[in-house]
Coordinates of C-alpha atoms and ligand atoms in Angstrom, one line a residue:
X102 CA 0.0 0.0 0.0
X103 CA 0.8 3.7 -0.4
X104 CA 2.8 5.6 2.0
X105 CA 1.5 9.7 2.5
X106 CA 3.6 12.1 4.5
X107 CA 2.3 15.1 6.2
X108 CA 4.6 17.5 7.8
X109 CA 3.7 20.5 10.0
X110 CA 6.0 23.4 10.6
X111 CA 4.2 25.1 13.7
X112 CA 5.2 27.7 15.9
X113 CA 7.3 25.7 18.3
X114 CA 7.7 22.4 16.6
X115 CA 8.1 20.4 13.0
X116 CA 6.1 17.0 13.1
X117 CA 6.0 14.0 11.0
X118 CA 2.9 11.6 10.3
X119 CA 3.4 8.9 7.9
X120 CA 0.4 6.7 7.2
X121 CA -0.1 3.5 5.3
X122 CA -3.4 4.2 3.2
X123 CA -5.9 2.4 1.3
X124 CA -9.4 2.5 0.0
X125 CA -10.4 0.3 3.5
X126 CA -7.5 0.9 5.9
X127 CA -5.3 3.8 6.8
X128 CA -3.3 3.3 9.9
X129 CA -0.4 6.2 11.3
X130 CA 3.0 4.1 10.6
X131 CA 5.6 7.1 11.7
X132 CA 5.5 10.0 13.4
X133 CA 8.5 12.7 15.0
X134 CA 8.4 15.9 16.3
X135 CA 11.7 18.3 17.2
X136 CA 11.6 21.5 18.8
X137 CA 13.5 24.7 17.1
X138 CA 15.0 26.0 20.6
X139 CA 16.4 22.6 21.2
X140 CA 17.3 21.2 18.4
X141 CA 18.5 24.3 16.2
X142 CA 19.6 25.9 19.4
X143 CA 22.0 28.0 16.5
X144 CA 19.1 30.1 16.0
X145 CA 18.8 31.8 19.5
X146 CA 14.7 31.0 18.8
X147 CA 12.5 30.9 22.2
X148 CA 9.2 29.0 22.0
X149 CA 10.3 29.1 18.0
X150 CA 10.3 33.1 17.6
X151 CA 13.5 35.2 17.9
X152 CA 13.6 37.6 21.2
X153 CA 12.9 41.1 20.1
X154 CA 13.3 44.9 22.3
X155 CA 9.6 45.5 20.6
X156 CA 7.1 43.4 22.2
X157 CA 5.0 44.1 18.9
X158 CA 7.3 42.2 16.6
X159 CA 7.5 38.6 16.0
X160 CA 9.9 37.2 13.8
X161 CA 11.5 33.8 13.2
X162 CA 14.3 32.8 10.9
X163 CA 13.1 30.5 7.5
X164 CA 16.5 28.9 7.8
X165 CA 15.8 27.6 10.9
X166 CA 12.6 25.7 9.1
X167 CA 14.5 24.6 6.3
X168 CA 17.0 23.6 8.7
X169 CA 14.4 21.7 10.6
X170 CA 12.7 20.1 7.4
X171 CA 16.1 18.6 6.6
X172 CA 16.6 16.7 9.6
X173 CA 13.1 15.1 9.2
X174 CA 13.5 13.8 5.9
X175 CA 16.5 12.0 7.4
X176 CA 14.5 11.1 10.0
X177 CA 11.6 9.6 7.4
X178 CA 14.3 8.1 5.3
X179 CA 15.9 6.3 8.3
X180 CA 12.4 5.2 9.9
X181 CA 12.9 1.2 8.4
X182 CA 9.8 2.1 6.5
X183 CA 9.6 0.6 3.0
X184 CA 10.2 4.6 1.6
X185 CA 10.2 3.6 -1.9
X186 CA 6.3 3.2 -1.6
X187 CA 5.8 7.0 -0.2
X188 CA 3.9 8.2 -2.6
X189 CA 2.9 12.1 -1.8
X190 CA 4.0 14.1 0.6
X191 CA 1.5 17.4 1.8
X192 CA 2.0 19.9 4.5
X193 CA 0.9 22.3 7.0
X194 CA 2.3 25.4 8.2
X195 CA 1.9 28.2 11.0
X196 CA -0.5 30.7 9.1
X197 CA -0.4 34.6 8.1
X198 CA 4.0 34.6 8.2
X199 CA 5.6 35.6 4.9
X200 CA 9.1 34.6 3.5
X201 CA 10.7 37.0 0.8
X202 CA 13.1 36.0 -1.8
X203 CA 15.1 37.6 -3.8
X204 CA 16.7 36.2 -7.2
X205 CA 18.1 33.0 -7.3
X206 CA 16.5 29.9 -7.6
X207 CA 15.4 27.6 -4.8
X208 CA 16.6 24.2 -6.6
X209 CA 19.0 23.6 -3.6
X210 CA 20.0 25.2 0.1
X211 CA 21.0 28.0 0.5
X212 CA 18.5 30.2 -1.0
X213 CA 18.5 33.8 -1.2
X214 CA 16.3 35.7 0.8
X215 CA 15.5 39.6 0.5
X216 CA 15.1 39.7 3.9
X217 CA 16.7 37.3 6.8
X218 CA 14.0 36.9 8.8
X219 CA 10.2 36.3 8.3
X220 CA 7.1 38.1 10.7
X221 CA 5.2 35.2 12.1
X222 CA 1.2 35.4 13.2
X223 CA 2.4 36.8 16.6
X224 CA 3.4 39.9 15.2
X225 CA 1.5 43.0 15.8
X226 CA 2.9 45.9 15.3
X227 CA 1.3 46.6 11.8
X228 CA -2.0 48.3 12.8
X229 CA -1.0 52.1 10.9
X230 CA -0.9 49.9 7.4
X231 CA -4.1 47.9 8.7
X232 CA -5.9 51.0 9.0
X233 CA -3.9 52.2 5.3
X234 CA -5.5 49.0 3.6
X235 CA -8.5 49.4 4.8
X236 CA -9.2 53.0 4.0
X237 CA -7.9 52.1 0.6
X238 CA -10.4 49.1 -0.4
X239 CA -13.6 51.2 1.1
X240 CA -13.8 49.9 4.5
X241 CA -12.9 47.2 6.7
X242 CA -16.6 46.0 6.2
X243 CA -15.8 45.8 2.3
X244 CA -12.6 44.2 2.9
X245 CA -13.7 41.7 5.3
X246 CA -16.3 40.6 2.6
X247 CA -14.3 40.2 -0.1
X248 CA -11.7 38.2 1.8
X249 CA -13.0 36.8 4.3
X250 CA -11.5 39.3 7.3
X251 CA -11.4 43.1 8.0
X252 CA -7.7 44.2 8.5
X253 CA -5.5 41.8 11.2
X254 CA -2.1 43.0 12.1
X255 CA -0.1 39.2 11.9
X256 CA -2.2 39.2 8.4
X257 CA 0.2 38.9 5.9
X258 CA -0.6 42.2 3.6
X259 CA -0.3 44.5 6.2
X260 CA 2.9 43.1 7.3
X261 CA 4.2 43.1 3.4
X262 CA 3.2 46.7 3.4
X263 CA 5.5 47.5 6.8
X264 CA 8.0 46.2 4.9
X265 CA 7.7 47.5 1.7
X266 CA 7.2 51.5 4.0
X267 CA 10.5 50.7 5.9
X268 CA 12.9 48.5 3.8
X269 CA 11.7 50.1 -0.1
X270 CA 15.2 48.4 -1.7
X271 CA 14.8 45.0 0.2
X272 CA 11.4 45.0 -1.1
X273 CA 11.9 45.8 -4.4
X274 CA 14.6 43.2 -3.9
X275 CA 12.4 40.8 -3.8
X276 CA 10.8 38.1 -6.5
X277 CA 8.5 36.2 -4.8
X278 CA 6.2 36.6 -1.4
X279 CA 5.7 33.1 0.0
X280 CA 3.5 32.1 3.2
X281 CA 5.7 29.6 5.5
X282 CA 3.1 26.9 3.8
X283 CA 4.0 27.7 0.2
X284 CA 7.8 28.3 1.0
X285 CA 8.3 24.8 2.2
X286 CA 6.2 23.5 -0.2
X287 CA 8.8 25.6 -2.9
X288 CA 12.0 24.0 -1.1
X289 CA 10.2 20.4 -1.8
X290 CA 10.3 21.1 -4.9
X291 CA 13.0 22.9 -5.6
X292 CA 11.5 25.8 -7.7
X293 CA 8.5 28.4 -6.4
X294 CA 5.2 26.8 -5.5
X295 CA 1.8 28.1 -5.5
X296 CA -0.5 29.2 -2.3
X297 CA -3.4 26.7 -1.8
X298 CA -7.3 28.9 -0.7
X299 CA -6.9 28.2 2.8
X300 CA -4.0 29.5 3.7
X301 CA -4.1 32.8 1.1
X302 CA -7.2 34.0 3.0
X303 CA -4.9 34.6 5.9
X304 CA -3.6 37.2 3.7
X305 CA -6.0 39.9 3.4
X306 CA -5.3 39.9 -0.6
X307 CA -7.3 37.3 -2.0
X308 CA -10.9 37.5 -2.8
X309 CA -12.7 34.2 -1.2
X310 CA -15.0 33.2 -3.5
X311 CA -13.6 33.5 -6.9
X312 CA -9.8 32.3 -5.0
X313 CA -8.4 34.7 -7.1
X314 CA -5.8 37.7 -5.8
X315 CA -8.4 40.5 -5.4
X316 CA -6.4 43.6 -7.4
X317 CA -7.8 46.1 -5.0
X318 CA -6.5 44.7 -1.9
X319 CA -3.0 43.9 -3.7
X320 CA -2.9 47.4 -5.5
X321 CA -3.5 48.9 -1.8
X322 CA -1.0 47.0 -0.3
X323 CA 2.7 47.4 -2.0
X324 CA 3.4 48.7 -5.4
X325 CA 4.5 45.9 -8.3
X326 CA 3.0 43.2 -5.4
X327 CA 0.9 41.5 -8.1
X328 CA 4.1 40.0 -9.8
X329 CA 5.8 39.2 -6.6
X330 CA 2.5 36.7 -5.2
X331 CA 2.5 33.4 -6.1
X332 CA -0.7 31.6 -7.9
X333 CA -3.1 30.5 -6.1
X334 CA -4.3 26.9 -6.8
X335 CA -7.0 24.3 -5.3
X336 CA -5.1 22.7 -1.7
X337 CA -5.7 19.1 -3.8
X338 CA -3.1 20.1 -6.3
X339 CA -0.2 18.4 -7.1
X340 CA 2.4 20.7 -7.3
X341 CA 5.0 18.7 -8.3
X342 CA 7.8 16.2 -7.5
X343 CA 10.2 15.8 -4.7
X344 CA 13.0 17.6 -6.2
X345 CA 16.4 15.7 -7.1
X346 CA 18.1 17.2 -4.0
X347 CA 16.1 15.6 -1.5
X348 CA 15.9 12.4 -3.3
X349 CA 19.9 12.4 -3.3
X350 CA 20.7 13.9 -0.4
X351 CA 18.1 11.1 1.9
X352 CA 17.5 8.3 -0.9
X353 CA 13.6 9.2 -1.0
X354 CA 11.8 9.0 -4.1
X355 CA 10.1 11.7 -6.8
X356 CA 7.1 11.7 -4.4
X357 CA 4.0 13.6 -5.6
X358 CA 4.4 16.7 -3.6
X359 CA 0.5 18.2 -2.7
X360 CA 0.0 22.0 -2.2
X361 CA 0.6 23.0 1.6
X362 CA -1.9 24.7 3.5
X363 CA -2.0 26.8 6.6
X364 CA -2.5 24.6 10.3
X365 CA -6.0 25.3 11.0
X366 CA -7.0 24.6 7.3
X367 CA -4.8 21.0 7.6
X368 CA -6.9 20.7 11.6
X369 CA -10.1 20.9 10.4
X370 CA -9.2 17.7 8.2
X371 CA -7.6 16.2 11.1
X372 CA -10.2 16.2 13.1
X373 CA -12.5 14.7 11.1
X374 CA -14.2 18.5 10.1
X375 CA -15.7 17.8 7.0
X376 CA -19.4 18.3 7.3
X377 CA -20.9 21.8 9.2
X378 CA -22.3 21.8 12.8
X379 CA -19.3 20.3 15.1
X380 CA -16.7 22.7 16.1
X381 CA -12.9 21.7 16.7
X382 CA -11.1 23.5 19.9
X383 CA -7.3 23.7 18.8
X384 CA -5.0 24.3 22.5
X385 CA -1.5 25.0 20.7
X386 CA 0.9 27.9 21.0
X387 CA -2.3 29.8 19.9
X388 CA -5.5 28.7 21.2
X389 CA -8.5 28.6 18.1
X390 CA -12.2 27.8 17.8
X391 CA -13.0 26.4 14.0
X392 CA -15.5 24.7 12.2
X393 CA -16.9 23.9 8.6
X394 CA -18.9 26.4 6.7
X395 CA -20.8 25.9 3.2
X396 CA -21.2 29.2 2.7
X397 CA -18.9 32.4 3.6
X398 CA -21.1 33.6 6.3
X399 CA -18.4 36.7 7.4
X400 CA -18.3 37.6 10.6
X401 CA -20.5 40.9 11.2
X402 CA -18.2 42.1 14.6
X403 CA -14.9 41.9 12.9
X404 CA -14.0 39.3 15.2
X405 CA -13.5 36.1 13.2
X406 CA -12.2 35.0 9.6
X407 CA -13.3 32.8 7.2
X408 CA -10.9 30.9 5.2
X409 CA -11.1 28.4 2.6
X410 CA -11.5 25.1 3.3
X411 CA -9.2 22.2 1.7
X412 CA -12.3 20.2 1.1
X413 CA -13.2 23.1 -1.4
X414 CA -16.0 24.5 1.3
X415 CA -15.1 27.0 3.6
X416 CA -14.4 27.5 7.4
X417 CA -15.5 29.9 10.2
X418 CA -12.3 30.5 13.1
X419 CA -11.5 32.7 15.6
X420 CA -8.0 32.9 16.9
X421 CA -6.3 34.5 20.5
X422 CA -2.7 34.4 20.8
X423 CA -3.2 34.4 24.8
X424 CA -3.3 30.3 24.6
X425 CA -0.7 27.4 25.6
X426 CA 1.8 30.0 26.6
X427 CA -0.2 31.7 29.2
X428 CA -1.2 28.8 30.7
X429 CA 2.4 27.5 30.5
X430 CA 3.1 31.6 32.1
X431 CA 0.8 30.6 35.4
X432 CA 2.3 27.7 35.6
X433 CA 5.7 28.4 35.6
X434 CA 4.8 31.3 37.7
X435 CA 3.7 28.8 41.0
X436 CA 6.3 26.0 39.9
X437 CA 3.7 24.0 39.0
X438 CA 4.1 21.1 36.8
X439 CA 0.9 19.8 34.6
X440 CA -0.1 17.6 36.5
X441 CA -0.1 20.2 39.4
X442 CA -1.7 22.5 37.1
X443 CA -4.6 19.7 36.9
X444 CA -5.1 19.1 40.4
X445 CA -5.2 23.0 41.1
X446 CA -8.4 22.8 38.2
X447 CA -9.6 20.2 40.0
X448 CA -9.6 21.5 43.7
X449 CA -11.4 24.9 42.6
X450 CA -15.2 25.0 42.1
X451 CA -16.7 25.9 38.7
X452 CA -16.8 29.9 38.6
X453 CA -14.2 30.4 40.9
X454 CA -16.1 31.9 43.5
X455 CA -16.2 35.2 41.1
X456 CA -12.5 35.2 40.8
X457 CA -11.5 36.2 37.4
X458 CA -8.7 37.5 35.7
X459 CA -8.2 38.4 31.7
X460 CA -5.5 36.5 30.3
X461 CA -3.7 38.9 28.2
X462 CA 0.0 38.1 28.7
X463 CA 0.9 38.8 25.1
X464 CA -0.9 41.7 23.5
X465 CA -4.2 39.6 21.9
X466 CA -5.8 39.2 18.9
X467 CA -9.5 38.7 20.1
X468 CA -10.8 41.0 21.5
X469 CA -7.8 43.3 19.9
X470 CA -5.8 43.9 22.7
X471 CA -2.5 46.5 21.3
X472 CA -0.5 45.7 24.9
X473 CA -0.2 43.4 27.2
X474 CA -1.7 43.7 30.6
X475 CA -3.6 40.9 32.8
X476 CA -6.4 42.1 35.2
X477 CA -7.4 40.6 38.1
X478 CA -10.8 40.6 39.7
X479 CA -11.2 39.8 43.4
X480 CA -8.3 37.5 42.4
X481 CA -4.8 37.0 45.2
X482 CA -2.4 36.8 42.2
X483 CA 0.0 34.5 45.1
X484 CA -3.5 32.4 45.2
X485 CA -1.9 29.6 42.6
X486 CA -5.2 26.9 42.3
X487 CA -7.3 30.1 41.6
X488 CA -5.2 31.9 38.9
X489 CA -5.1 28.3 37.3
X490 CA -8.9 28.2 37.2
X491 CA -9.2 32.0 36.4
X492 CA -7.1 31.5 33.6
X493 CA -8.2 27.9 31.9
X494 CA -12.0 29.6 32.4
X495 CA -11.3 33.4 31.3
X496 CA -9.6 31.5 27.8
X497 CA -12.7 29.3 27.3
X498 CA -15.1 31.9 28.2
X499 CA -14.0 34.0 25.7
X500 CA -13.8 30.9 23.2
X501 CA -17.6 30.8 24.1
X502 CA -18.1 34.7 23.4
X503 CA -16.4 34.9 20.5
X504 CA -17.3 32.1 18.4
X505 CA -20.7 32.6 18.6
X506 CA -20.5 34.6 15.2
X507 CA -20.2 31.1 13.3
X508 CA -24.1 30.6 14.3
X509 CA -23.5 26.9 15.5
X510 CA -25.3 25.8 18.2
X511 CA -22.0 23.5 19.7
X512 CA -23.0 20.3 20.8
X513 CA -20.0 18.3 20.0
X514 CA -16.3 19.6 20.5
X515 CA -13.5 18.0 18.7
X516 CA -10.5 19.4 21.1
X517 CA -6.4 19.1 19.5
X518 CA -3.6 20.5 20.2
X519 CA -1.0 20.1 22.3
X520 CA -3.0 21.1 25.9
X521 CA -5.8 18.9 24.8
X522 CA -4.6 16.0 26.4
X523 CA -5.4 17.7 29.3
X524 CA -8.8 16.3 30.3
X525 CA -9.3 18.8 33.4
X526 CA -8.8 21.0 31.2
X527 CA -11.9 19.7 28.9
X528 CA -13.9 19.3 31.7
X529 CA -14.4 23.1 32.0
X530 CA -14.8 23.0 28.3
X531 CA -17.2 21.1 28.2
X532 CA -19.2 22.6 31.2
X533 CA -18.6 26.0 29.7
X534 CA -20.2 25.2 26.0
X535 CA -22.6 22.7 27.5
X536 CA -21.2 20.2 24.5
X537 CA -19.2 16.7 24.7
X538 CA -15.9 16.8 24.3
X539 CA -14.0 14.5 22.6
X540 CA -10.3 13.8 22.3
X541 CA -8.3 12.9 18.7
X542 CA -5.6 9.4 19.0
X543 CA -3.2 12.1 16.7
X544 CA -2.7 14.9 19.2
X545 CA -1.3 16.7 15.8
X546 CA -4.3 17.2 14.2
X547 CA -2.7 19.9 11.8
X548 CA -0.4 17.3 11.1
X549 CA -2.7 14.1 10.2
X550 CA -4.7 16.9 8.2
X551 CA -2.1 17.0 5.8
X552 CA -1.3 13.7 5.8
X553 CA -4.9 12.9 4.8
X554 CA -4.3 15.4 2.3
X555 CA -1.5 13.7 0.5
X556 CA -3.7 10.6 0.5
X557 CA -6.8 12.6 -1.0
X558 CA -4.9 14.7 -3.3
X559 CA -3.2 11.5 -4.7
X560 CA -6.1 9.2 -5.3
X561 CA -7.5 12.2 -7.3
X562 CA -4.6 12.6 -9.3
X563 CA -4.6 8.9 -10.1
X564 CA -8.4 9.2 -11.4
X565 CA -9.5 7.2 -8.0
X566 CA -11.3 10.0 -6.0
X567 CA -12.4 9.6 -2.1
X568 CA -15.3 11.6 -0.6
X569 CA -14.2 13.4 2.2
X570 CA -15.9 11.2 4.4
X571 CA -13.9 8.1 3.4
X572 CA -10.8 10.0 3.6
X573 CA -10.8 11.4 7.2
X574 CA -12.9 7.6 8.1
X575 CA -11.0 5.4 10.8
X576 CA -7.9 8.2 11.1
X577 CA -9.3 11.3 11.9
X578 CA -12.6 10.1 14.3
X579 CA -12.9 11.5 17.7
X580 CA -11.9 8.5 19.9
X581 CA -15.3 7.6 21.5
X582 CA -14.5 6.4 25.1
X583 CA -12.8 10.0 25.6
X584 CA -15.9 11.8 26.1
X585 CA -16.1 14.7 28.9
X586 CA -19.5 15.8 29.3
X587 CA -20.8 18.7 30.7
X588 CA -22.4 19.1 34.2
X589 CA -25.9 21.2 34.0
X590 CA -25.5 23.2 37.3
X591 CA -22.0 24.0 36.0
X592 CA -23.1 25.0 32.5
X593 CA -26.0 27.1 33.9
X594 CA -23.4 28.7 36.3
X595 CA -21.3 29.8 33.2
X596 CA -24.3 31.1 31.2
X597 CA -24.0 33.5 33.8
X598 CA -20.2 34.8 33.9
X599 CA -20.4 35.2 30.2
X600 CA -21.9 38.1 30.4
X601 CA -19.8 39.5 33.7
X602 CA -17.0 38.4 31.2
X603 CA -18.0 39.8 28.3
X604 CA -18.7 43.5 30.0
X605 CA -15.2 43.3 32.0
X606 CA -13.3 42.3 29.0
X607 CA -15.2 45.2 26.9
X608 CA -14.2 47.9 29.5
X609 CA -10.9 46.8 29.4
X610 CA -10.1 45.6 26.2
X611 CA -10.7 49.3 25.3
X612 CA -9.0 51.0 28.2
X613 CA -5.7 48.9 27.2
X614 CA -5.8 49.7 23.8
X615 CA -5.5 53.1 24.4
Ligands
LIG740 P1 1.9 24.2 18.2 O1 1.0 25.4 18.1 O2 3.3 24.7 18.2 O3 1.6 23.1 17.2 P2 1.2 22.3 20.2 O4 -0.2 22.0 19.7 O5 2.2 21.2 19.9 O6 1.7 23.7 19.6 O7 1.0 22.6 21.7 C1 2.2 22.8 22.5 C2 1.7 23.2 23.9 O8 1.0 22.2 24.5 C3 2.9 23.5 24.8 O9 3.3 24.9 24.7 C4 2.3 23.2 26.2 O10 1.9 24.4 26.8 C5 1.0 22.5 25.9 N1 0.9 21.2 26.7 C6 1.6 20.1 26.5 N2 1.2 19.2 27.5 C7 0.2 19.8 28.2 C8 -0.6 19.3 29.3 N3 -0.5 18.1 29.9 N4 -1.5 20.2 29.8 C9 -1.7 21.4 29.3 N5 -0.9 21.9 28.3 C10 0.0 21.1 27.7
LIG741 C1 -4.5 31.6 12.7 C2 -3.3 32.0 13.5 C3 -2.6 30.9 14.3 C4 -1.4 30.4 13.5 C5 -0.5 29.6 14.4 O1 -5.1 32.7 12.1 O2 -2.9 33.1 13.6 O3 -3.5 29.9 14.6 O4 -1.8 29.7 12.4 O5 -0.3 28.3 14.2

């Protein structure tokens, strides 16, 4: 049977799935994980991003990813697999960062880049050419429309208009914009790749139901950017072959290489998203709340996107940047380990006897939130079980608040990520949205997505297409026996703090902003 790789360059981590599919039986045969601080220590990186003076920028170095993608293959190649039978390879990438490269080809390392580093989704400080974009294309209401979102800092045309504004000659350096997804994608193949939907409507340039560049946006973003942007092409494409670099340099074969797409694209697959009405709760670096739509149904408040959808539908997702890492922040804070962290959930009553606290470590995305500043309400911040609560409860409350732009009535949670093995954790989700939770075999549902990918991508090319329902079937199912469900008097007890939440967060929210 076929082998399909996935690969997923996130934040913190690269990861490997391999699985062995067929029509009836798909089964995970490989999978590896390394962390950039640890294991390209070289780059200086902490949690995967390089330390800046301005708490607005984020950057991390594309080197360190190619870096990273190298010692994976040899990992693949050395796994005792049969790798002669791999026979696509697809991939998933940390969304909205941008890669610029200047002339030269990408056939083999090292590749020129117009500019050394790339901004990631963490960075912020772009709101002046947010507001530039917007006023240019009529609106934030028009642009958010047309592509899916109004104008997001970490999106990635306002962050190729900073750089065009304060590095002109690097710019017009530059041959080709890539997103992290379609850059690796370019270094598999050794010569520049296209964007797949999904990930191009973290862009703020591409129009989301014709997935085409929309010329307005990209005319009010950066002079001459229209030659510069890759195609855009359906996330099923094959793009091309492993290029004759990577076959040499690991022994791998001319594998079908699949567009890449951005992580929460890949998730949605992973977790078995392909019909509307279940939500998926991703806990990784960034904490996100996603879920299948058929229609673009744009989110009226500004607070959401829609992207496209690799299964050719779209999807409904907010995003807060406030997620693994502040919990990891609280924890570190009282010493705590995870399982302390656990307990501490589990000695504190639902609610928190009022105690609350706003969990904005990092300047946040939802509600915007320009600097950081956590509040505390009737909350001892030496109290360490009740800042564990306040903060696991403030994170899903506002998960609850802000996804109800999607218009599901959430029964059913699919919860990923790496803090999803954490079932205290899904117990207050669970109580909080009043759903069943459910936990994923594959913790790397970003991962398995594009995997999955590579197997669906491939059977079409070969003229033997899989619904989507066969394709995620058996891999990619909510493992049954994990189910938290929620307690009523809890869920009725939440109901309430919503609302105390949602006026606290508004007040403040505002007042930090300023
Ligand atoms: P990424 O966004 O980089 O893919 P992951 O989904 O791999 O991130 O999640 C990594 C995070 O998972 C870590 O930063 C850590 O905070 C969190 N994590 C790991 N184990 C636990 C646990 N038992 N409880 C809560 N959080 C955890
Ligand atoms: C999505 C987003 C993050 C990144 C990080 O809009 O900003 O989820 O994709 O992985």
């Amino acid at each position: 049977m076929p082998l399909y790789l996935g690969l997923d360059s996130s934040t913190q981590s690269l990861t490997a799935i391999v699985i062995d599919a067929d029509a009836d039986r798909r089964e995970v045969v490989f999978e590896s994980s390394l962390q950039f601080d640890t294991a390209l220590p070289q780059y200086g990186t902490q949690h995967g991003v390089l330390p800046h003076d301005d708490p607005s920028v984020a950057y991390s170095p594309p080197t360190m990813w190619t870096d990273a993608l190298d010692i994976m293959l040899a990992r693949v190649a050395a796994s005792g697999l049969d790798i002669s039978r791999l026979a696509a390879i697809a991939g998933s990438a940390q969304q909205h960062g941008s890669v610029y490269i200047g002339s030269g080809g990408l056939a083999r390392p090292p590749f020129t880049l117009s500019r050394a580093v790339a901004p990631i989704w963490m960075d912020c400080s772009t709101s002046l050419e947010c507001a530039e974009i917007a006023a240019a294309v009529g609106g934030n209401e028009v642009l958010a429309a047309r592509t899916g979102s109004r104008a997001f800092e970490r999106f990635t045309g306002p962050q190729i208009r900073k750089f065009y504004k304060t590095e002109p000659e690097a710019y017009a350096a530059t041959q080709r914009i890539h997103l992290v997804s379609s850059f690796l994608a370019s270094v598999l193949i050794g010569e520049h790749a296209p964007i797949d939907p999904g990930d191009a409507s973290g862009m703020n340039l591409m129009e989301l139901t014709t997935q085409r560049w929309w010329t307005a946006a990209v005319d009010a973003t950066a002079p001459g950017l229209a030659e510069k942007l890759p195609p855009i092409v359906p996330s099923s494409a094959v793009i091309g072959v492993l290029s004759g670099y990577w076959q040499q340099r690991h022994g791998l074969p001319a594998a079908s290489i699949v567009a890449w797409s951005g992580d929460n694209p890949c998730s949605l697959v992973g977790t078995g998203l392909v019909r509307e009405g279940v939500l998926a709760i991703s806990l990784g670096t960034s904490d996100t709340i996603f879920g299948l739509m058929r229609e673009p149904r744009v989110s009226r408040n500004g607070i959401g996107h829609v992207f496209g959808s690799p299964t050719g539908a779209y999807m409904g997702i907010t995003v807060f940047r406030n997620g693994s890492l502040a919990r990891e922040r609280i924890r570190d804070s009282f010493g705590m380990s995870w399982t302390d962290f656990s307990n501490a959930l589990q000695q504190t009553p639902p609610g928190n006897h009022g105690r609350m606290l706003l969990p904005w470590f990092e300047p946040e995305i939802t509600p915007p939130v320009a600097h950081a500043g956590v509040q505390r309400f009737d909350l001892d911040p030496e109290d360490a079980p009740a800042n564990v609560r306040a903060i696991v409860e403030a994170q899903l409350i506002a998960m609850a608040l802000h996804s109800r732009w999607m218009g599901v009535d959430v029964k059913t949670i699919h919860a990923t990520g790496g803090a999803s093995v954490n079932s205290a954790i899904l117990q207050v989700m669970a109580d909080v949205f009043g759903a069943d939770v459910y936990q994923f075999e594959v913790g790397n549902s970003a991962c398995l997505g594009a995997a999955l990918r590579a197997f669906h991508a491939h059977r079409a090319a070969h003229a033997q297409p899989l619904e989507w329902d066969e394709v995620v079937r058996g891999l990619a199912e909510p493992v049954k026996s994990s189910r938290v469900g929620p307690v009523a008097s809890r869920h009725a007890t939440y109901r309430e703090l919503i609302a105390r939440y949602a006026e606290r967060e508004s007040t403040h929210a505002a007042s930090v902003r300023t």
